[in-house]
mmCIF file of C-alpha atoms (C1' of nucleotides) in Angstrom:
data_model
loop_
_atom_site.group_PDB
_atom_site.id
_atom_site.type_symbol
_atom_site.label_atom_id
_atom_site.label_comp_id
_atom_site.label_asym_id
_atom_site.label_seq_id
_atom_site.Cartn_x
_atom_site.Cartn_y
_atom_site.Cartn_z
ATOM 1 C CA MET X 286 122.639 111.680 92.484
ATOM 2 C CA LEU X 287 120.721 114.888 91.754
ATOM 3 C CA GLY X 288 123.409 116.670 93.836
ATOM 4 C CA LEU X 289 126.155 115.354 91.708
ATOM 5 C CA LEU X 290 124.324 116.019 88.451
ATOM 6 C CA SER X 291 123.607 119.518 89.506
ATOM 7 C CA ALA X 292 127.442 120.276 89.096
ATOM 8 C CA GLY X 293 127.262 119.034 85.435
ATOM 9 C CA PRO X 294 126.259 116.061 83.222
ATOM 10 C CA ALA X 295 127.635 112.522 83.926
ATOM 11 C CA SER X 296 127.218 109.099 83.077
ATOM 12 C CA GLY X 297 126.209 106.310 85.526
ATOM 13 C CA TYR X 298 129.835 105.030 85.435
ATOM 14 C CA ASP X 299 130.993 108.656 86.307
ATOM 15 C CA LEU X 300 128.605 108.909 89.134
ATOM 16 C CA LEU X 301 129.735 105.402 90.482
ATOM 17 C CA LYS X 302 133.315 106.611 90.518
ATOM 18 C CA THR X 303 132.347 109.653 92.538
ATOM 19 C CA PHE X 304 130.439 107.692 95.070
ATOM 20 C CA GLU X 305 133.417 105.260 95.384
ATOM 21 C CA LEU X 306 135.900 107.969 95.721
ATOM 22 C CA SER X 307 134.467 111.121 97.483
ATOM 23 C CA LEU X 308 130.998 110.205 98.757
ATOM 24 C CA GLU X 309 131.792 106.823 100.169
ATOM 25 C CA ASN X 310 132.014 108.010 103.756
ATOM 26 C CA VAL X 311 128.519 109.841 103.789
ATOM 27 C CA TRP X 312 126.596 107.845 101.322
ATOM 28 C CA PRO X 313 127.969 104.576 99.927
ATOM 29 C CA ALA X 314 126.009 103.236 96.951
ATOM 30 C CA THR X 315 126.413 100.265 94.768
ATOM 31 C CA GLN X 316 126.635 100.038 90.948
ATOM 32 C CA SER X 317 123.377 98.224 90.590
ATOM 33 C CA GLN X 318 121.615 100.781 92.647
ATOM 34 C CA LEU X 319 122.812 103.558 90.654
ATOM 35 C CA TYR X 320 121.790 102.326 87.203
ATOM 36 C CA ALA X 321 118.388 101.386 88.473
ATOM 37 C CA GLU X 322 117.926 104.777 90.206
ATOM 38 C CA LEU X 323 119.013 106.557 87.026
ATOM 39 C CA GLY X 324 116.259 104.783 85.228
ATOM 40 C CA ARG X 325 113.761 105.729 87.788
ATOM 41 C CA LEU X 326 114.840 109.429 87.965
ATOM 42 C CA ALA X 327 114.597 109.604 84.022
ATOM 43 C CA LYS X 328 111.171 108.223 84.188
ATOM 44 C CA GLU X 329 110.073 110.873 86.798
ATOM 45 C CA GLY X 330 111.635 113.507 84.476
ATOM 46 C CA LEU X 331 114.165 114.668 87.161
ATOM 47 C CA VAL X 332 117.063 113.786 84.943
ATOM 48 C CA ARG X 333 117.400 113.176 81.057
ATOM 49 C CA VAL X 334 119.894 111.659 78.767
ATOM 50 C CA ALA X 335 121.693 114.560 77.311
ATOM 51 C CA ALA X 336 124.255 112.701 75.025
ATOM 52 C CA GLU X 337 125.292 109.138 74.056
ATOM 53 C CA GLY X 338 128.813 108.288 73.824
ATOM 54 C CA PRO X 339 130.932 105.373 72.820
ATOM 55 C CA ARG X 340 130.562 101.955 74.682
ATOM 56 C CA GLY X 341 126.831 102.552 75.191
ATOM 57 C CA ARG X 342 127.640 105.498 77.436
ATOM 58 C CA LYS X 343 124.792 107.581 78.420
ATOM 59 C CA GLU X 344 125.439 111.191 79.690
ATOM 60 C CA TYR X 345 122.628 112.239 82.012
ATOM 61 C CA GLU X 346 121.881 115.850 82.935
ATOM 62 C CA ILE X 347 119.617 117.269 85.682
ATOM 63 C CA THR X 348 116.277 118.832 84.467
ATOM 64 C CA GLU X 349 114.775 121.917 85.912
ATOM 65 C CA GLU X 350 112.222 119.606 87.793
ATOM 66 C CA GLY X 351 115.219 117.682 89.158
ATOM 67 C CA ARG X 352 116.858 120.958 90.251
ATOM 68 C CA ALA X 353 113.702 121.946 91.997
ATOM 69 C CA GLU X 354 113.422 118.628 93.722
ATOM 70 C CA LEU X 355 116.957 118.966 94.817
ATOM 71 C CA ARG X 356 116.451 122.446 96.472
ATOM 72 C CA HIS X 357 113.279 121.270 97.988
ATOM 73 C CA TRP X 358 115.081 118.082 99.693
ATOM 74 C CA LEU X 359 118.028 120.327 100.775
ATOM 75 C CA VAL X 360 116.183 122.923 102.799
ATOM 76 C CA GLU X 361 112.574 121.661 103.375
ATOM 77 C CA VAL X 362 112.756 118.027 104.075
ATOM 78 C CA PRO X 363 113.919 117.657 107.705
ATOM 79 C CA PRO X 364 117.208 115.649 108.066
ATOM 80 C CA THR X 365 116.711 112.237 109.777
ATOM 81 C CA LEU X 366 118.432 111.998 113.087
ATOM 82 C CA THR X 367 121.128 109.319 112.855
ATOM 83 C CA ARG X 368 119.727 106.433 114.644
ATOM 84 C CA ARG X 369 120.905 102.835 114.858
ATOM 85 C CA SER X 370 124.573 102.575 115.891
ATOM 86 C CA ASP X 371 125.723 99.012 116.594
ATOM 87 C CA MET X 372 128.752 100.432 118.188
ATOM 88 C CA LEU X 373 126.630 102.188 120.848
ATOM 89 C CA LEU X 374 124.134 99.259 121.060
ATOM 90 C CA ARG X 375 126.930 96.952 122.175
ATOM 91 C CA VAL X 376 127.880 99.352 124.958
ATOM 92 C CA PHE X 377 124.492 98.586 126.621
ATOM 93 C CA PHE X 378 125.364 94.937 126.859
ATOM 94 C CA LEU X 379 128.902 95.124 127.774
ATOM 95 C CA ASP X 380 128.254 93.841 131.286
ATOM 96 C CA GLN X 381 127.868 90.481 129.668
ATOM 97 C CA VAL X 382 131.603 90.100 128.807
ATOM 98 C CA GLY X 383 133.237 91.358 132.075
ATOM 99 C CA ALA X 384 134.939 94.647 132.890
ATOM 100 C CA ASP X 385 138.275 93.479 131.308
ATOM 101 C CA ALA X 386 136.921 92.541 127.763
ATOM 102 C CA ALA X 387 134.566 95.685 128.068
ATOM 103 C CA ARG X 388 137.556 97.960 128.561
ATOM 104 C CA GLY X 389 139.224 96.209 125.596
ATOM 105 C CA TYR X 390 136.235 96.911 123.447
ATOM 106 C CA LEU X 391 136.240 100.621 124.405
ATOM 107 C CA GLU X 392 139.927 101.083 123.832
ATOM 108 C CA ARG X 393 139.687 99.527 120.332
ATOM 109 C CA LEU X 394 136.895 102.086 119.587
ATOM 110 C CA ALA X 395 139.339 104.730 120.697
ATOM 111 C CA GLU X 396 142.216 103.512 118.499
ATOM 112 C CA ARG X 397 139.636 103.231 115.629
ATOM 113 C CA ALA X 398 138.606 106.776 116.005
ATOM 114 C CA VAL X 399 142.248 107.972 115.991
ATOM 115 C CA HIS X 400 142.831 106.033 112.888
ATOM 116 C CA GLU X 401 139.847 107.497 111.051
ATOM 117 C CA HIS X 402 140.719 110.983 112.277
ATOM 118 C CA ASP X 403 144.214 110.591 110.783
ATOM 119 C CA GLN X 404 142.715 109.530 107.567
ATOM 120 C CA LEU X 405 140.405 112.441 107.329
ATOM 121 C CA ARG X 406 143.350 114.716 108.011
ATOM 122 C CA GLY X 407 145.055 113.268 105.014
ATOM 123 C CA ILE X 408 142.132 113.807 102.807
ATOM 124 C CA ARG X 409 141.856 117.443 103.858
ATOM 125 C CA GLU X 410 145.348 118.143 102.850
ATOM 126 C CA PHE X 411 144.532 116.742 99.550
ATOM 127 C CA VAL X 412 141.103 118.624 99.036
ATOM 128 C CA ILE X 413 142.355 122.005 100.211
ATOM 129 C CA SER X 414 144.763 122.211 97.249
ATOM 130 C CA GLN X 415 141.993 121.924 94.474
ATOM 131 C CA GLY X 416 138.427 122.407 93.618
ATOM 132 C CA ASP X 417 136.206 125.570 93.157
ATOM 133 C CA ASP X 418 135.259 127.786 95.967
ATOM 134 C CA ALA X 419 131.759 126.546 96.787
ATOM 135 C CA LEU X 420 132.748 122.886 96.833
ATOM 136 C CA ARG X 421 135.814 123.740 98.762
ATOM 137 C CA LEU X 422 133.798 125.577 101.373
ATOM 138 C CA TYR X 423 131.179 122.930 101.858
ATOM 139 C CA GLY X 424 133.453 120.067 101.406
ATOM 140 C CA ASP X 425 135.606 121.455 104.053
ATOM 141 C CA ILE X 426 132.820 121.986 106.440
ATOM 142 C CA ALA X 427 131.704 118.245 105.961
ATOM 143 C CA LEU X 428 135.263 117.272 106.662
ATOM 144 C CA GLU X 429 135.430 119.359 109.667
ATOM 145 C CA TRP X 430 132.454 117.438 111.013
ATOM 146 C CA GLY X 431 134.315 114.177 110.441
ATOM 147 C CA LEU X 432 137.311 115.491 112.176
ATOM 148 C CA ARG X 433 135.280 116.607 115.203
ATOM 149 C CA LEU X 434 133.259 113.513 115.341
ATOM 150 C CA THR X 435 136.268 111.127 115.437
ATOM 151 C CA ALA X 436 137.941 113.405 117.942
ATOM 152 C CA ALA X 437 134.859 113.292 120.149
ATOM 153 C CA GLN X 438 134.663 109.482 119.821
ATOM 154 C CA ARG X 439 138.236 109.007 120.809
ATOM 155 C CA ASP X 440 137.771 111.295 123.999
ATOM 156 C CA TRP X 441 134.683 109.558 124.920
ATOM 157 C CA ALA X 442 135.946 105.909 124.351
ATOM 158 C CA GLU X 443 139.031 106.672 126.394
ATOM 159 C CA TRP X 444 136.951 108.301 129.141
ATOM 160 C CA ALA X 445 134.670 105.305 129.084
ATOM 161 C CA ALA X 446 137.552 102.959 129.328
ATOM 162 C CA GLY X 447 138.823 104.709 132.179
ATOM 163 C CA ARG X 448 135.425 104.439 134.060
ATOM 164 C CA VAL X 449 135.362 100.742 133.474
ATOM 165 C CA GLY X 450 138.814 100.360 134.556
ATOM 166 C CA ALA X 451 138.115 102.170 137.795
ATOM 167 C CA LEU X 452 135.226 99.905 138.500
ATOM 168 C CA GLU X 453 137.494 96.907 137.868
ATOM 169 C CA HIS X 454 140.031 98.002 140.380
ATOM 170 C CA GLU X 455 137.215 98.862 142.865
ATOM 171 C CA LYS X 456 135.931 95.267 142.539
ATOM 172 C CA ALA X 457 139.322 93.938 142.817
ATOM 173 C CA GLY X 458 140.116 95.970 145.906
ATOM 174 C CA GLN X 459 136.979 94.698 147.604
ATOM 175 C CA ALA X 460 137.657 90.951 146.765
ATOM 176 C CA GLY X 461 141.175 91.429 148.269
ATOM 177 C CA ALA X 462 139.788 92.989 151.387
ATOM 178 C CA GLU X 463 137.369 90.299 152.013
ATOM 179 C CA MET A 244 117.227 90.882 121.376
ATOM 180 C CA LEU A 245 119.854 88.442 122.669
ATOM 181 C CA GLY A 246 121.260 91.318 124.788
ATOM 182 C CA LEU A 247 117.788 92.140 126.368
ATOM 183 C CA LEU A 248 117.063 88.443 127.056
ATOM 184 C CA SER A 249 120.514 88.097 128.677
ATOM 185 C CA ALA A 250 119.018 90.181 131.588
ATOM 186 C CA GLY A 251 116.212 87.757 132.031
ATOM 187 C CA PRO A 252 113.252 86.138 130.214
ATOM 188 C CA ALA A 253 110.710 88.274 128.489
ATOM 189 C CA SER A 254 107.793 87.935 125.764
ATOM 190 C CA GLY A 255 107.888 89.544 122.430
ATOM 191 C CA TYR A 256 105.515 92.259 123.672
ATOM 192 C CA ASP A 257 107.892 92.981 126.753
ATOM 193 C CA LEU A 258 110.694 93.367 124.353
ATOM 194 C CA LEU A 259 108.811 95.620 122.029
ATOM 195 C CA LYS A 260 108.080 97.910 124.967
ATOM 196 C CA THR A 261 111.927 97.929 125.793
ATOM 197 C CA PHE A 262 112.801 98.803 122.171
ATOM 198 C CA GLU A 263 110.168 101.684 122.231
ATOM 199 C CA LEU A 264 111.107 103.110 125.541
ATOM 200 C CA SER A 265 114.896 102.777 126.118
ATOM 201 C CA LEU A 266 116.590 101.237 122.935
ATOM 202 C CA GLU A 267 114.673 103.519 120.482
ATOM 203 C CA ASN A 268 117.428 106.035 120.227
ATOM 204 C CA VAL A 269 120.134 103.417 119.336
ATOM 205 C CA TRP A 270 118.236 100.747 117.645
ATOM 206 C CA PRO A 271 114.556 101.109 116.686
ATOM 207 C CA ALA A 272 112.605 97.901 115.877
ATOM 208 C CA THR A 273 109.131 97.341 114.852
ATOM 209 C CA GLN A 274 106.558 94.871 116.329
ATOM 210 C CA SER A 275 106.538 92.720 113.173
ATOM 211 C CA GLN A 276 110.383 92.386 113.087
ATOM 212 C CA LEU A 277 110.618 91.373 116.600
ATOM 213 C CA TYR A 278 108.053 88.532 116.363
ATOM 214 C CA ALA A 279 109.625 87.361 113.091
ATOM 215 C CA GLU A 280 113.179 87.520 114.587
ATOM 216 C CA LEU A 281 112.084 85.739 117.944
ATOM 217 C CA GLY A 282 110.887 82.948 115.641
ATOM 218 C CA ARG A 283 114.115 82.631 113.601
ATOM 219 C CA LEU A 284 116.249 82.811 116.959
ATOM 220 C CA ALA A 285 114.222 79.951 118.360
ATOM 221 C CA LYS A 286 114.737 77.865 115.265
ATOM 222 C CA GLU A 287 118.462 78.510 115.450
ATOM 223 C CA GLY A 288 118.466 77.599 119.162
ATOM 224 C CA LEU A 289 119.683 80.803 120.439
ATOM 225 C CA VAL A 290 116.497 81.395 122.405
ATOM 226 C CA ARG A 291 113.755 79.114 123.721
ATOM 227 C CA VAL A 292 110.265 79.397 125.023
ATOM 228 C CA ALA A 293 110.579 79.061 128.782
ATOM 229 C CA ALA A 294 106.941 79.521 129.710
ATOM 230 C CA GLU A 295 103.592 80.297 128.358
ATOM 231 C CA GLY A 296 101.047 82.706 130.022
ATOM 232 C CA PRO A 297 97.682 84.036 129.550
ATOM 233 C CA ARG A 298 96.623 85.619 126.186
ATOM 234 C CA GLY A 299 98.911 83.368 124.313
ATOM 235 C CA ARG A 300 101.873 84.989 125.891
ATOM 236 C CA LYS A 301 105.258 83.272 125.204
ATOM 237 C CA GLU A 302 108.042 83.926 127.504
ATOM 238 C CA TYR A 303 111.417 83.469 125.943
ATOM 239 C CA GLU A 304 114.723 82.914 127.465
ATOM 240 C CA ILE A 305 118.354 82.966 126.073
ATOM 241 C CA THR A 306 119.983 79.766 125.829
ATOM 242 C CA GLU A 307 123.564 79.030 126.302
ATOM 243 C CA GLU A 308 124.210 78.989 122.579
ATOM 244 C CA GLY A 309 122.510 82.479 122.560
ATOM 245 C CA ARG A 310 124.673 83.798 125.301
ATOM 246 C CA ALA A 311 127.778 82.584 123.520
ATOM 247 C CA GLU A 312 126.635 84.167 120.383
ATOM 248 C CA LEU A 313 126.017 87.398 122.152
ATOM 249 C CA ARG A 314 129.482 87.475 123.648
ATOM 250 C CA HIS A 315 131.058 86.777 120.353
ATOM 251 C CA TRP A 316 129.106 89.495 118.767
ATOM 252 C CA LEU A 317 129.962 91.918 121.507
ATOM 253 C CA VAL A 318 133.759 91.700 121.476
ATOM 254 C CA GLU A 319 134.736 89.747 118.231
ATOM 255 C CA VAL A 320 132.642 91.215 115.523
ATOM 256 C CA PRO A 321 134.003 94.657 114.558
ATOM 257 C CA PRO A 322 131.398 97.413 114.774
ATOM 258 C CA THR A 323 130.492 98.971 111.577
ATOM 259 C CA LEU A 324 131.562 102.523 110.972
ATOM 260 C CA THR A 325 128.290 104.832 110.879
ATOM 261 C CA ARG A 326 128.151 105.783 107.346
ATOM 262 C CA ARG A 327 125.271 107.275 105.480
ATOM 263 C CA SER A 328 124.180 110.577 107.020
ATOM 264 C CA ASP A 329 121.676 112.380 104.924
ATOM 265 C CA MET A 330 122.413 115.528 107.165
ATOM 266 C CA LEU A 331 125.958 115.604 106.040
ATOM 267 C CA LEU A 332 125.233 114.672 102.587
ATOM 268 C CA ARG A 333 123.131 117.794 102.172
ATOM 269 C CA VAL A 334 126.128 119.791 103.281
ATOM 270 C CA PHE A 335 127.949 118.865 100.059
ATOM 271 C CA PHE A 336 125.275 120.273 97.899
ATOM 272 C CA LEU A 337 124.396 123.325 99.854
ATOM 273 C CA ASP A 338 125.930 125.701 97.334
ATOM 274 C CA GLN A 339 122.695 124.907 95.242
ATOM 275 C CA VAL A 340 120.545 126.899 97.484
ATOM 276 C CA GLY A 341 122.674 130.147 98.076
ATOM 277 C CA ALA A 342 124.504 131.163 101.133
ATOM 278 C CA ASP A 343 121.508 132.488 102.985
ATOM 279 C CA ALA A 344 119.468 129.336 102.958
ATOM 280 C CA ALA A 345 122.552 127.281 103.430
ATOM 281 C CA ARG A 346 123.308 129.282 106.660
ATOM 282 C CA GLY A 347 119.590 128.664 107.780
ATOM 283 C CA TYR A 348 120.076 124.866 107.159
ATOM 284 C CA LEU A 349 123.169 124.798 109.473
ATOM 285 C CA GLU A 350 121.500 126.982 112.177
ATOM 286 C CA ARG A 351 118.522 124.647 112.325
ATOM 287 C CA LEU A 352 120.976 121.726 112.720
ATOM 288 C CA ALA A 353 122.509 123.664 115.710
ATOM 289 C CA GLU A 354 119.038 124.241 117.379
ATOM 290 C CA ARG A 355 118.086 120.591 116.823
ATOM 291 C CA ALA A 356 121.330 119.431 118.348
ATOM 292 C CA VAL A 357 120.700 121.724 121.408
ATOM 293 C CA HIS A 358 117.087 120.384 121.663
ATOM 294 C CA GLU A 359 118.372 116.651 121.656
ATOM 295 C CA HIS A 360 121.100 117.487 123.961
ATOM 296 C CA ASP A 361 118.466 118.787 126.538
ATOM 297 C CA GLN A 362 116.286 115.746 126.113
ATOM 298 C CA LEU A 363 119.163 113.578 126.834
ATOM 299 C CA ARG A 364 119.965 115.513 130.034
ATOM 300 C CA GLY A 365 116.493 114.897 131.069
ATOM 301 C CA ILE A 366 116.827 111.219 130.511
ATOM 302 C CA ARG A 367 120.046 111.019 132.417
ATOM 303 C CA GLU A 368 118.389 112.506 135.453
ATOM 304 C CA PHE A 369 115.860 109.785 135.350
ATOM 305 C CA VAL A 370 118.211 107.029 134.705
ATOM 306 C CA ILE A 371 120.688 108.010 137.673
ATOM 307 C CA SER A 372 117.973 107.345 140.127
ATOM 308 C CA GLN A 373 117.460 103.761 139.273
ATOM 309 C CA GLY A 374 118.683 100.347 137.777
ATOM 310 C CA ASP A 375 121.419 97.992 138.842
ATOM 311 C CA ASP A 376 125.203 98.762 138.795
ATOM 312 C CA ALA A 377 126.164 97.347 135.543
ATOM 313 C CA LEU A 378 123.237 98.689 133.569
ATOM 314 C CA ARG A 379 123.794 102.030 135.398
ATOM 315 C CA LEU A 380 127.404 102.197 134.304
ATOM 316 C CA TYR A 381 127.092 101.144 130.711
ATOM 317 C CA GLY A 382 123.797 103.015 130.195
ATOM 318 C CA ASP A 383 125.534 106.179 131.438
ATOM 319 C CA ILE A 384 128.406 105.577 129.192
ATOM 320 C CA ALA A 385 126.010 105.402 126.125
ATOM 321 C CA LEU A 386 124.267 108.504 127.422
ATOM 322 C CA GLU A 387 127.417 110.398 127.653
ATOM 323 C CA TRP A 388 128.251 109.641 124.119
ATOM 324 C CA GLY A 389 124.845 111.158 123.100
ATOM 325 C CA LEU A 390 125.601 114.213 125.148
ATOM 326 C CA ARG A 391 129.005 114.665 123.594
ATOM 327 C CA LEU A 392 127.746 113.930 120.172
ATOM 328 C CA THR A 393 124.976 116.649 120.278
ATOM 329 C CA ALA A 394 127.305 119.174 121.924
ATOM 330 C CA ALA A 395 129.837 118.545 119.121
ATOM 331 C CA GLN A 396 127.232 118.869 116.447
ATOM 332 C CA ARG A 397 125.885 122.106 117.942
ATOM 333 C CA ASP A 398 129.326 123.597 117.943
ATOM 334 C CA TRP A 399 130.188 122.373 114.470
ATOM 335 C CA ALA A 400 126.937 123.714 112.942
ATOM 336 C CA GLU A 401 127.284 127.175 114.678
ATOM 337 C CA TRP A 402 130.935 127.270 113.359
ATOM 338 C CA ALA A 403 129.855 126.267 109.837
ATOM 339 C CA ALA A 404 127.002 128.775 109.747
ATOM 340 C CA GLY A 405 129.531 131.421 110.863
ATOM 341 C CA ARG A 406 131.825 130.381 107.838
ATOM 342 C CA VAL A 407 128.916 130.670 105.388
ATOM 343 C CA GLY A 408 127.926 133.956 106.830
ATOM 344 C CA ALA A 409 131.450 135.289 106.589
ATOM 345 C CA LEU A 410 131.461 134.323 102.805
ATOM 346 C CA GLU A 411 128.133 135.965 102.325
ATOM 347 C CA HIS A 412 129.362 139.268 103.589
ATOM 348 C CA GLU A 413 132.455 138.938 101.729
ATOM 349 C CA LYS A 414 130.485 138.668 98.490
ATOM 350 C CA ALA A 415 128.246 141.384 99.347
ATOM 351 C CA GLY A 416 131.235 143.790 100.099
ATOM 352 C CA GLN A 417 132.697 142.844 96.745
ATOM 353 C CA ALA A 418 129.377 143.416 94.910
ATOM 354 C CA GLY A 419 129.066 146.721 96.684
ATOM 355 C CA ALA A 420 132.676 147.854 95.693
ATOM 356 C CA GLU A 421 132.074 147.046 92.036
ATOM 357 C "C1'" DC O 134 146.669 91.238 70.611
ATOM 358 C "C1'" DT O 135 145.275 91.233 75.115
ATOM 359 C "C1'" DG O 136 144.252 93.063 79.594
ATOM 360 C "C1'" DA O 137 142.571 96.982 81.918
ATOM 361 C "C1'" DA O 138 139.165 100.117 82.167
ATOM 362 C "C1'" DC O 139 134.858 101.630 80.358
ATOM 363 C "C1'" DA O 140 130.025 100.806 80.439
ATOM 364 C "C1'" DT O 141 125.490 99.056 81.369
ATOM 365 C "C1'" DG O 142 121.999 96.133 82.908
ATOM 366 C "C1'" DT O 143 119.146 91.866 85.441
ATOM 367 C "C1'" DA O 144 118.048 88.480 89.122
ATOM 368 C "C1'" DA O 145 117.975 86.522 93.721
ATOM 369 C "C1'" DC O 146 118.030 87.433 98.193
ATOM 370 C "C1'" DA O 147 117.946 89.820 102.877
ATOM 371 C "C1'" DC O 148 115.946 93.162 105.649
ATOM 372 C "C1'" DG O 149 112.952 96.714 107.339
ATOM 373 C "C1'" DT O 150 108.456 99.169 107.119
ATOM 374 C "C1'" DT O 151 103.500 99.735 106.898
ATOM 375 C "C1'" DA O 152 99.357 97.791 106.946
ATOM 376 C "C1'" DC O 153 96.296 94.180 107.745
ATOM 377 C "C1'" DA O 154 94.149 90.781 110.940
ATOM 378 C "C1'" DT O 155 92.928 88.577 115.100
ATOM 379 C "C1'" DG O 156 91.799 87.437 119.717
ATOM 380 C "C1'" DA O 157 92.241 87.456 125.218
ATOM 381 C "C1'" DT O 158 92.280 89.768 129.825
ATOM 382 C "C1'" DT O 159 91.285 93.110 132.889
ATOM 383 C "C1'" DG O 160 90.057 97.232 135.428
ATOM 384 C "C1'" DA O 161 86.651 100.954 135.674
ATOM 385 C "C1'" DT S 224 80.215 95.754 129.469
ATOM 386 C "C1'" DC S 225 83.477 98.047 127.196
ATOM 387 C "C1'" DA S 226 87.484 100.317 126.303
ATOM 388 C "C1'" DA S 227 92.470 99.801 126.954
ATOM 389 C "C1'" DT S 228 96.057 96.954 127.014
ATOM 390 C "C1'" DC S 229 98.058 92.770 126.308
ATOM 391 C "C1'" DA S 230 99.651 89.684 122.795
ATOM 392 C "C1'" DT S 231 100.949 87.398 118.467
ATOM 393 C "C1'" DG S 232 101.127 86.804 113.902
ATOM 394 C "C1'" DT S 233 101.037 87.413 108.169
ATOM 395 C "C1'" DA S 234 101.281 90.057 103.794
ATOM 396 C "C1'" DA S 235 102.761 93.698 100.546
ATOM 397 C "C1'" DC S 236 106.147 96.798 99.441
ATOM 398 C "C1'" DG S 237 110.352 99.316 98.917
ATOM 399 C "C1'" DT S 238 115.111 99.484 99.008
ATOM 400 C "C1'" DG S 239 119.727 97.792 99.290
ATOM 401 C "C1'" DT S 240 123.281 93.962 98.547
ATOM 402 C "C1'" DT S 241 125.647 90.440 96.116
ATOM 403 C "C1'" DA S 242 126.258 88.061 92.181
ATOM 404 C "C1'" DC S 243 125.391 87.267 87.569
ATOM 405 C "C1'" DA S 244 125.856 88.582 82.689
ATOM 406 C "C1'" DT S 245 127.464 90.998 78.652
ATOM 407 C "C1'" DG S 246 129.738 93.791 75.505
ATOM 408 C "C1'" DT S 247 133.214 97.972 73.970
ATOM 409 C "C1'" DT S 248 137.414 100.818 73.598
ATOM 410 C "C1'" DC S 249 142.030 101.920 74.263
ATOM 411 C "C1'" DA S 250 146.752 101.732 75.579
ATOM 412 C "C1'" DG S 251 150.964 99.085 75.610
#
DNA sequence: CTGAACATGTAACACGTTACATGATTGA
DNA sequence: TCAATCATGTAACGTGTTACATGTTCAG
């Protein structure tokens, strides 16, 4: 939220739309959370109500303290390593469902990755055509990560499905020979 | 937990050690959570106390219902897409700290990825030498994902740092020409 | 005049974390 | 005997989600 407000004042409702539209893929947030958090940030002096509009609209702006906190978080607080992937957790126990179903699971992962990749390509087309320089640069860098991640996932899932398939045939061959 | 118990009976303490050692990178869990969850699973009939040992040790085993639930989760419940990456979120607001600090951030990401990659390579050395066939296959597939992910992150972060650096020089050149 | 969009807020619930709290075995 | 390890459990707290609850403005 400090990041979004650093680009200019906005209401809780505005921020909500931004989260839903552009930030949804990296940091989903709900309406309740947003309003509650705005209250907290205001109490801490990191944001302030700059103007009030119709329908009870409150336009928030970031304060100097808020900007300092944002900069601090950006470069000094170490990013957390992305742990906890249920997609990967399942892989550990895939022997419980047999090679055939396991291969199916991995193939579906590959398909999903292709689908996500295509969606991101669509978004990039759209983003390239607008926005200011800084946002275009960093937005594009983030998008590129999405593209590389989904491509890697597709490749890996296909490779893994192949390995499971090879084991499947090996076993079948042995069974036939016995 | 059902997955771990599907390989054989274990106590809460045993499971805790497994989470700390091998599952830590895909699904960290705390001691409190484990014991609470074992109680819940037992109440639902997905696990049962198979034996009691010294020091109040309770050995749990998975029930048929538990096994069915595990298989159901493995192949029928769609994996959640890994959202919410604060590492990527920061990228969106990197223009707030200037090109120089932004480049530093991305370079640190690259270094971190290299470090993680090396660690995983070490783990693979260790894992290859032991374990049964099924666990070796799927454990290795999971490890391979970690290797590909960290490699992709290194490449991306270096590429991104390069792009930011290029912008930096361009701006400097313009400033010098004015 | 009416429905969509704008706009904000609270309450109940679930889950995860940290800290608290206790006790039994066993090997050196 | 004493420290490490084994072993289990509860309580307080923070954060996020879903659902509830309400009211305003504006375009057609």
